[in-house]
Every structure is written in structure tokens, then in C-alpha cells.
mmCIF file of C-alpha atoms in Angstrom:
data_model
loop_
_atom_site.group_PDB
_atom_site.id
_atom_site.type_symbol
_atom_site.label_atom_id
_atom_site.label_comp_id
_atom_site.label_asym_id
_atom_site.label_seq_id
_atom_site.Cartn_x
_atom_site.Cartn_y
_atom_site.Cartn_z
ATOM 1 C CA SER A 47 0.000 0.000 0.000
ATOM 2 C CA GLN A 48 1.007 3.576 -0.505
ATOM 3 C CA THR A 49 2.231 5.718 2.370
ATOM 4 C CA ILE A 50 3.412 9.290 2.652
ATOM 5 C CA HIS A 51 5.963 10.465 5.169
ATOM 6 C CA GLN A 52 6.403 14.065 6.153
ATOM 7 C CA TRP A 53 8.732 15.459 8.782
ATOM 8 C CA PRO A 54 9.266 17.046 11.187
ATOM 9 C CA ALA A 55 5.847 17.242 12.850
ATOM 10 C CA THR A 56 6.584 20.561 14.538
ATOM 11 C CA LEU A 57 9.256 23.171 13.998
ATOM 12 C CA VAL A 58 10.092 26.488 15.610
ATOM 13 C CA GLN A 59 12.460 28.639 13.625
ATOM 14 C CA PRO A 60 13.740 32.217 14.051
ATOM 15 C CA VAL A 61 13.042 34.869 11.455
ATOM 16 C CA GLY A 62 15.717 34.859 8.767
ATOM 17 C CA SER A 63 16.693 31.232 9.240
ATOM 18 C CA PRO A 64 16.558 28.676 6.426
ATOM 19 C CA LEU A 65 13.927 25.978 6.059
ATOM 20 C CA SER A 66 13.877 22.506 4.600
ATOM 21 C CA LEU A 67 10.823 20.246 4.813
ATOM 22 C CA GLU A 68 10.909 16.824 3.257
ATOM 23 C CA CYS A 69 8.182 14.545 2.028
ATOM 24 C CA THR A 70 8.513 11.055 0.610
ATOM 25 C CA VAL A 71 5.972 8.659 -0.848
ATOM 26 C CA GLU A 72 6.257 4.878 -0.821
ATOM 27 C CA GLY A 73 4.462 2.225 -2.787
ATOM 28 C CA THR A 74 3.826 4.096 -6.027
ATOM 29 C CA SER A 75 5.720 5.486 -8.991
ATOM 30 C CA ASN A 76 5.575 8.890 -10.682
ATOM 31 C CA PRO A 77 3.034 10.401 -8.292
ATOM 32 C CA ASN A 78 1.766 13.944 -8.539
ATOM 33 C CA LEU A 79 3.110 15.767 -5.488
ATOM 34 C CA TYR A 80 1.801 18.878 -3.771
ATOM 35 C CA TRP A 81 2.769 21.344 -1.046
ATOM 36 C CA TYR A 82 -0.029 23.221 0.667
ATOM 37 C CA ARG A 83 0.012 25.723 3.494
ATOM 38 C CA GLN A 84 -2.791 26.340 5.941
ATOM 39 C CA ALA A 85 -2.492 29.477 8.049
ATOM 40 C CA ALA A 86 -4.389 29.666 11.338
ATOM 41 C CA GLY A 87 -8.120 29.747 10.624
ATOM 42 C CA ARG A 88 -7.539 29.804 6.879
ATOM 43 C CA GLY A 89 -8.057 27.423 4.011
ATOM 44 C CA LEU A 90 -5.531 25.266 2.196
ATOM 45 C CA GLN A 91 -3.330 27.363 -0.061
ATOM 46 C CA LEU A 92 -1.583 25.525 -2.880
ATOM 47 C CA LEU A 93 2.108 26.437 -2.936
ATOM 48 C CA PHE A 94 3.707 24.031 -5.428
ATOM 49 C CA TYR A 95 2.810 20.962 -7.381
ATOM 50 C CA SER A 96 4.850 18.562 -9.450
ATOM 51 C CA VAL A 97 3.874 16.018 -12.096
ATOM 52 C CA GLY A 98 7.381 14.574 -12.447
ATOM 53 C CA ILE A 99 11.061 14.841 -11.515
ATOM 54 C CA GLY A 100 12.307 18.379 -11.995
ATOM 55 C CA GLN A 101 8.841 19.631 -12.982
ATOM 56 C CA ILE A 102 7.621 22.184 -10.451
ATOM 57 C CA SER A 103 4.727 24.580 -10.817
ATOM 58 C CA SER A 104 4.504 27.501 -8.417
ATOM 59 C CA GLU A 105 1.102 28.880 -7.581
ATOM 60 C CA VAL A 106 1.950 31.741 -5.269
ATOM 61 C CA PRO A 107 5.000 34.050 -5.508
ATOM 62 C CA GLN A 108 6.802 34.035 -2.177
ATOM 63 C CA ASN A 109 10.158 33.327 -0.581
ATOM 64 C CA LEU A 110 9.606 29.576 -0.718
ATOM 65 C CA SER A 111 10.886 27.128 -3.310
ATOM 66 C CA ALA A 112 10.347 23.454 -4.019
ATOM 67 C CA SER A 113 12.409 20.731 -5.583
ATOM 68 C CA ARG A 114 11.823 17.154 -6.641
ATOM 69 C CA PRO A 115 15.235 15.500 -6.799
ATOM 70 C CA GLN A 116 13.812 11.973 -6.951
ATOM 71 C CA ASP A 117 10.563 10.501 -8.202
ATOM 72 C CA ARG A 118 8.996 10.140 -4.760
ATOM 73 C CA GLN A 119 10.717 12.960 -2.882
ATOM 74 C CA PHE A 120 9.457 16.507 -2.606
ATOM 75 C CA ILE A 121 11.287 19.215 -0.684
ATOM 76 C CA LEU A 122 10.079 22.639 0.410
ATOM 77 C CA SER A 123 12.761 25.205 1.157
ATOM 78 C CA SER A 124 13.351 28.781 2.120
ATOM 79 C CA LYS A 125 16.576 30.718 2.412
ATOM 80 C CA LYS A 126 15.199 33.226 4.922
ATOM 81 C CA LEU A 127 11.973 32.684 6.834
ATOM 82 C CA LEU A 128 9.473 35.463 7.475
ATOM 83 C CA LEU A 129 6.962 35.676 10.315
ATOM 84 C CA SER A 130 4.223 35.268 7.699
ATOM 85 C CA ASP A 131 5.623 31.846 6.783
ATOM 86 C CA SER A 132 4.165 30.380 9.968
ATOM 87 C CA GLY A 133 1.497 27.790 9.327
ATOM 88 C CA PHE A 134 0.624 24.162 8.843
ATOM 89 C CA TYR A 135 2.489 22.739 5.860
ATOM 90 C CA LEU A 136 1.000 19.737 4.172
ATOM 91 C CA CYS A 137 2.464 17.467 1.552
ATOM 92 C CA ALA A 138 0.090 15.420 -0.573
ATOM 93 C CA TRP A 139 0.261 12.945 -3.424
ATOM 94 C CA SER A 140 -2.063 11.599 -6.078
ATOM 95 C CA VAL A 141 -1.677 8.815 -8.607
ATOM 96 C CA SER A 142 -2.126 11.164 -11.552
ATOM 97 C CA GLY A 143 -4.814 12.691 -13.670
ATOM 98 C CA ASP A 144 -8.116 13.303 -11.959
ATOM 99 C CA THR A 145 -7.632 11.166 -8.895
ATOM 100 C CA GLU A 146 -7.908 12.168 -5.261
ATOM 101 C CA ALA A 147 -4.943 13.374 -3.214
ATOM 102 C CA PHE A 148 -3.737 11.912 0.060
ATOM 103 C CA PHE A 149 -2.058 13.967 2.735
ATOM 104 C CA GLY A 150 0.893 13.504 5.023
ATOM 105 C CA GLN A 151 0.617 14.300 8.704
ATOM 106 C CA GLY A 152 1.798 17.862 8.203
ATOM 107 C CA THR A 153 4.454 20.108 9.730
ATOM 108 C CA ARG A 154 3.399 22.879 12.054
ATOM 109 C CA LEU A 155 5.912 25.686 11.528
ATOM 110 C CA THR A 156 6.170 28.621 13.890
ATOM 111 C CA VAL A 157 8.486 31.438 12.911
ATOM 112 C CA VAL A 158 9.510 33.555 15.902
ATOM 113 C CA GLN B 236 -8.205 32.588 -10.952
ATOM 114 C CA LYS B 237 -9.865 29.290 -10.156
ATOM 115 C CA GLU B 238 -11.968 29.547 -7.018
ATOM 116 C CA VAL B 239 -13.837 27.178 -4.757
ATOM 117 C CA GLU B 240 -16.344 28.766 -2.407
ATOM 118 C CA GLN B 241 -17.803 27.363 0.788
ATOM 119 C CA ASN B 242 -19.840 28.851 3.592
ATOM 120 C CA SER B 243 -17.421 28.987 6.529
ATOM 121 C CA GLY B 244 -20.128 28.262 9.091
ATOM 122 C CA PRO B 245 -20.211 27.148 11.781
ATOM 123 C CA LEU B 246 -23.041 24.845 10.840
ATOM 124 C CA SER B 247 -24.668 23.464 13.961
ATOM 125 C CA VAL B 248 -26.955 20.439 13.888
ATOM 126 C CA PRO B 249 -28.295 18.151 16.627
ATOM 127 C CA GLU B 250 -27.220 14.543 16.825
ATOM 128 C CA GLY B 251 -29.194 12.376 14.412
ATOM 129 C CA ALA B 252 -30.029 15.224 12.036
ATOM 130 C CA ILE B 253 -28.936 15.660 8.411
ATOM 131 C CA ALA B 254 -26.070 18.064 7.809
ATOM 132 C CA SER B 255 -25.921 19.714 4.393
ATOM 133 C CA LEU B 256 -22.661 21.238 3.179
ATOM 134 C CA ASN B 257 -22.410 23.212 -0.041
ATOM 135 C CA CYS B 258 -19.661 24.222 -2.439
ATOM 136 C CA THR B 259 -19.501 26.198 -5.689
ATOM 137 C CA TYR B 260 -16.602 26.425 -8.109
ATOM 138 C CA SER B 261 -15.650 28.882 -10.824
ATOM 139 C CA ASP B 262 -13.813 26.737 -13.421
ATOM 140 C CA ARG B 263 -16.276 25.120 -15.839
ATOM 141 C CA GLY B 264 -13.496 22.807 -16.996
ATOM 142 C CA SER B 265 -13.316 21.102 -13.597
ATOM 143 C CA GLN B 266 -13.455 17.340 -13.878
ATOM 144 C CA SER B 267 -13.139 15.853 -10.413
ATOM 145 C CA PHE B 268 -14.651 16.789 -7.098
ATOM 146 C CA PHE B 269 -13.771 15.714 -3.587
ATOM 147 C CA TRP B 270 -14.841 16.158 0.005
ATOM 148 C CA TYR B 271 -12.290 16.012 2.800
ATOM 149 C CA ARG B 272 -12.761 16.071 6.551
ATOM 150 C CA GLN B 273 -10.228 17.817 8.780
ATOM 151 C CA TYR B 274 -10.197 17.528 12.538
ATOM 152 C CA SER B 275 -8.556 20.336 14.461
ATOM 153 C CA GLY B 276 -4.779 20.094 14.271
ATOM 154 C CA LYS B 277 -4.843 17.154 11.869
ATOM 155 C CA SER B 278 -4.351 16.743 8.153
ATOM 156 C CA PRO B 279 -7.333 16.390 5.796
ATOM 157 C CA GLU B 280 -8.678 12.917 5.087
ATOM 158 C CA LEU B 281 -10.681 11.973 2.020
ATOM 159 C CA ILE B 282 -14.371 11.208 2.521
ATOM 160 C CA MET B 283 -15.869 11.129 -0.958
ATOM 161 C CA SER B 284 -14.978 11.639 -4.578
ATOM 162 C CA ILE B 285 -17.469 12.316 -7.374
ATOM 163 C CA TYR B 286 -16.840 12.682 -11.070
ATOM 164 C CA SER B 287 -20.225 12.743 -12.843
ATOM 165 C CA ASN B 288 -23.521 14.551 -12.348
ATOM 166 C CA GLY B 289 -25.914 13.084 -9.825
ATOM 167 C CA ASP B 290 -25.647 11.494 -6.414
ATOM 168 C CA LYS B 291 -23.062 9.154 -4.963
ATOM 169 C CA GLU B 292 -23.709 7.445 -1.660
ATOM 170 C CA ASP B 293 -21.230 5.903 0.774
ATOM 171 C CA GLY B 294 -22.654 4.901 4.121
ATOM 172 C CA ARG B 295 -24.021 7.977 5.864
ATOM 173 C CA PHE B 296 -22.477 10.294 3.285
ATOM 174 C CA THR B 297 -23.988 11.399 -0.040
ATOM 175 C CA ALA B 298 -22.172 13.638 -2.487
ATOM 176 C CA GLN B 299 -24.171 15.502 -5.117
ATOM 177 C CA LEU B 300 -22.769 17.114 -8.255
ATOM 178 C CA ASN B 301 -24.396 19.512 -10.689
ATOM 179 C CA LYS B 302 -21.876 20.631 -13.295
ATOM 180 C CA ALA B 303 -24.324 22.946 -15.071
ATOM 181 C CA SER B 304 -24.763 24.909 -11.846
ATOM 182 C CA GLN B 305 -21.116 24.385 -10.831
ATOM 183 C CA TYR B 306 -22.307 23.091 -7.500
ATOM 184 C CA VAL B 307 -21.223 20.241 -5.226
ATOM 185 C CA SER B 308 -22.786 19.248 -1.949
ATOM 186 C CA LEU B 309 -22.275 16.742 0.843
ATOM 187 C CA LEU B 310 -25.070 15.347 2.959
ATOM 188 C CA ILE B 311 -24.327 13.618 6.227
ATOM 189 C CA ARG B 312 -27.227 11.562 7.536
ATOM 190 C CA ASP B 313 -27.667 10.619 11.195
ATOM 191 C CA SER B 314 -24.997 13.125 12.206
ATOM 192 C CA GLN B 315 -22.819 12.109 15.148
ATOM 193 C CA PRO B 316 -20.712 14.246 17.507
ATOM 194 C CA SER B 317 -17.668 12.557 15.945
ATOM 195 C CA ASP B 318 -18.632 14.220 12.648
ATOM 196 C CA SER B 319 -17.755 17.600 14.175
ATOM 197 C CA ALA B 320 -14.906 18.852 12.004
ATOM 198 C CA THR B 321 -14.125 21.168 9.127
ATOM 199 C CA TYR B 322 -15.233 19.867 5.737
ATOM 200 C CA LEU B 323 -13.190 20.886 2.725
ATOM 201 C CA CYS B 324 -14.446 20.864 -0.833
ATOM 202 C CA ALA B 325 -11.761 20.288 -3.470
ATOM 203 C CA VAL B 326 -11.914 20.579 -7.239
ATOM 204 C CA LYS B 327 -9.548 19.415 -9.957
ATOM 205 C CA GLY B 328 -9.322 20.256 -13.634
ATOM 206 C CA TRP B 329 -7.708 18.252 -16.418
ATOM 207 C CA ALA B 330 -4.740 15.973 -15.837
ATOM 208 C CA GLY B 331 -1.674 17.941 -14.864
ATOM 209 C CA THR B 332 -3.592 20.559 -12.942
ATOM 210 C CA ALA B 333 -3.625 20.858 -9.185
ATOM 211 C CA LEU B 334 -6.297 20.215 -6.598
ATOM 212 C CA ILE B 335 -7.854 23.485 -5.431
ATOM 213 C CA PHE B 336 -9.554 23.679 -2.034
ATOM 214 C CA GLY B 337 -12.272 25.814 -0.572
ATOM 215 C CA LYS B 338 -11.734 27.342 2.863
ATOM 216 C CA GLY B 339 -13.949 24.765 4.501
ATOM 217 C CA THR B 340 -17.167 24.647 6.485
ATOM 218 C CA THR B 341 -17.007 23.948 10.198
ATOM 219 C CA LEU B 342 -19.654 21.484 11.340
ATOM 220 C CA SER B 343 -20.664 21.112 14.974
ATOM 221 C CA VAL B 344 -22.905 18.211 15.986
ATOM 222 C CA SER B 345 -24.381 18.514 19.456
ATOM 223 C CA SER B 346 -25.420 15.510 21.533
#
């Protein structure tokens, strides 16, 4: 069966520090991968999605970037965090096409 | 800009009642429609998917889709306190496009 791993579960980082969140999927090949952010009391905001290795689409201009170095690995990064980057970061995957997406457990990031 | 709209609520219903959650979307090219449930502090979990006009039933849940009206709904029959959560509507276009979420409707079921 397919599983998605996302870590860490919680993270407290100072303003201006770098960020690296990793997500890996097991049990499937060539998944569509997504990064979403959910700010407190807000909806899910799509940040990046990828349909294959090296193929990244950015939905919202910001100081975040994403990379997909391997088929089932998706990384969210920032060189310098802002207070506004605080939120609940969720990685998700789907088989492809029109199918549903499944979420990891999420990373709760607090920038202080 | 593709948008998915939901009434934020809270929607309050007594235990045993039917809860009705609604969602509209702006992109007429949308192909796939999903309902997720999110408990506080947790990640969303898939409840239902629907791809064609009409009703789709799964246990106590019924999803309804009307593409002409660009409208999706979720009915929860015999609501239980454990159904209290935020319900997210999600919409997807053609292959290669991303899943877009509404902001969610908070449901509260009182015992």
C-alpha cells in the first residue's frame, strides 16, 4: 500500500533562518506531489505541485521554493523565513490525472 | 483565478439530524470533485470523490454534483458528535492541474 511520510511534525524557527521540509511517498511510482500551506483559521493554499522529476509549478509568488530530486521525494525550502511563513504545511500525493490526493501528517511551523 | 467557495459556518446540527454542506466552483473545466474532513490540528482525510452529475452514496455520506450549476454538496445523515470537524471541498481540472480547495465549512454536531 502507498504511504506518505512528512517530517518534522513541529518546527520552531527564528526569522531569517533557512527551512527545509521533506516529504517522501512509498508504494507508487511517478506520483503527482503537492505542497499546501494552511495558516491559522484559513483554508488550504496551494504552494507548489509537481507532475514529475524536476517539474515544479509555483502557484503563489513568495520566498519559498520546491524541488523534486527523486521521483517520490518533494522538498520545500526557504533561504530566509518570514513571520508570515508560519502555518501548517502539508504534503500530498495523487496517482495522476483526476484522482484524489492523500495527505501527510503535516508540519506545524512557527516562525519567531 | 480558479476559485472554490464554501460557507465557513459554523453549521450546527443536533445529533441524528442531516447536515448539508455546499460548495460552488468557478472553473467550468473542472473534472473531479472531492470532500475532505479535517479535525482540528490534523491533516485532511478523504471522505468522498465524485466525477459525474448526480448522487453518490457511501454509508451515511452522499455527495451531489451539478456541473451545469457548478455546484457540489455533501449530505451527512444521522450526524454524530464525531462528525464535528471542518469539511473541505476540493476541485480538480484536467490531468496535470492541481487540486484546489475551498476554505472549509465547520460542522458542529451537538449531543
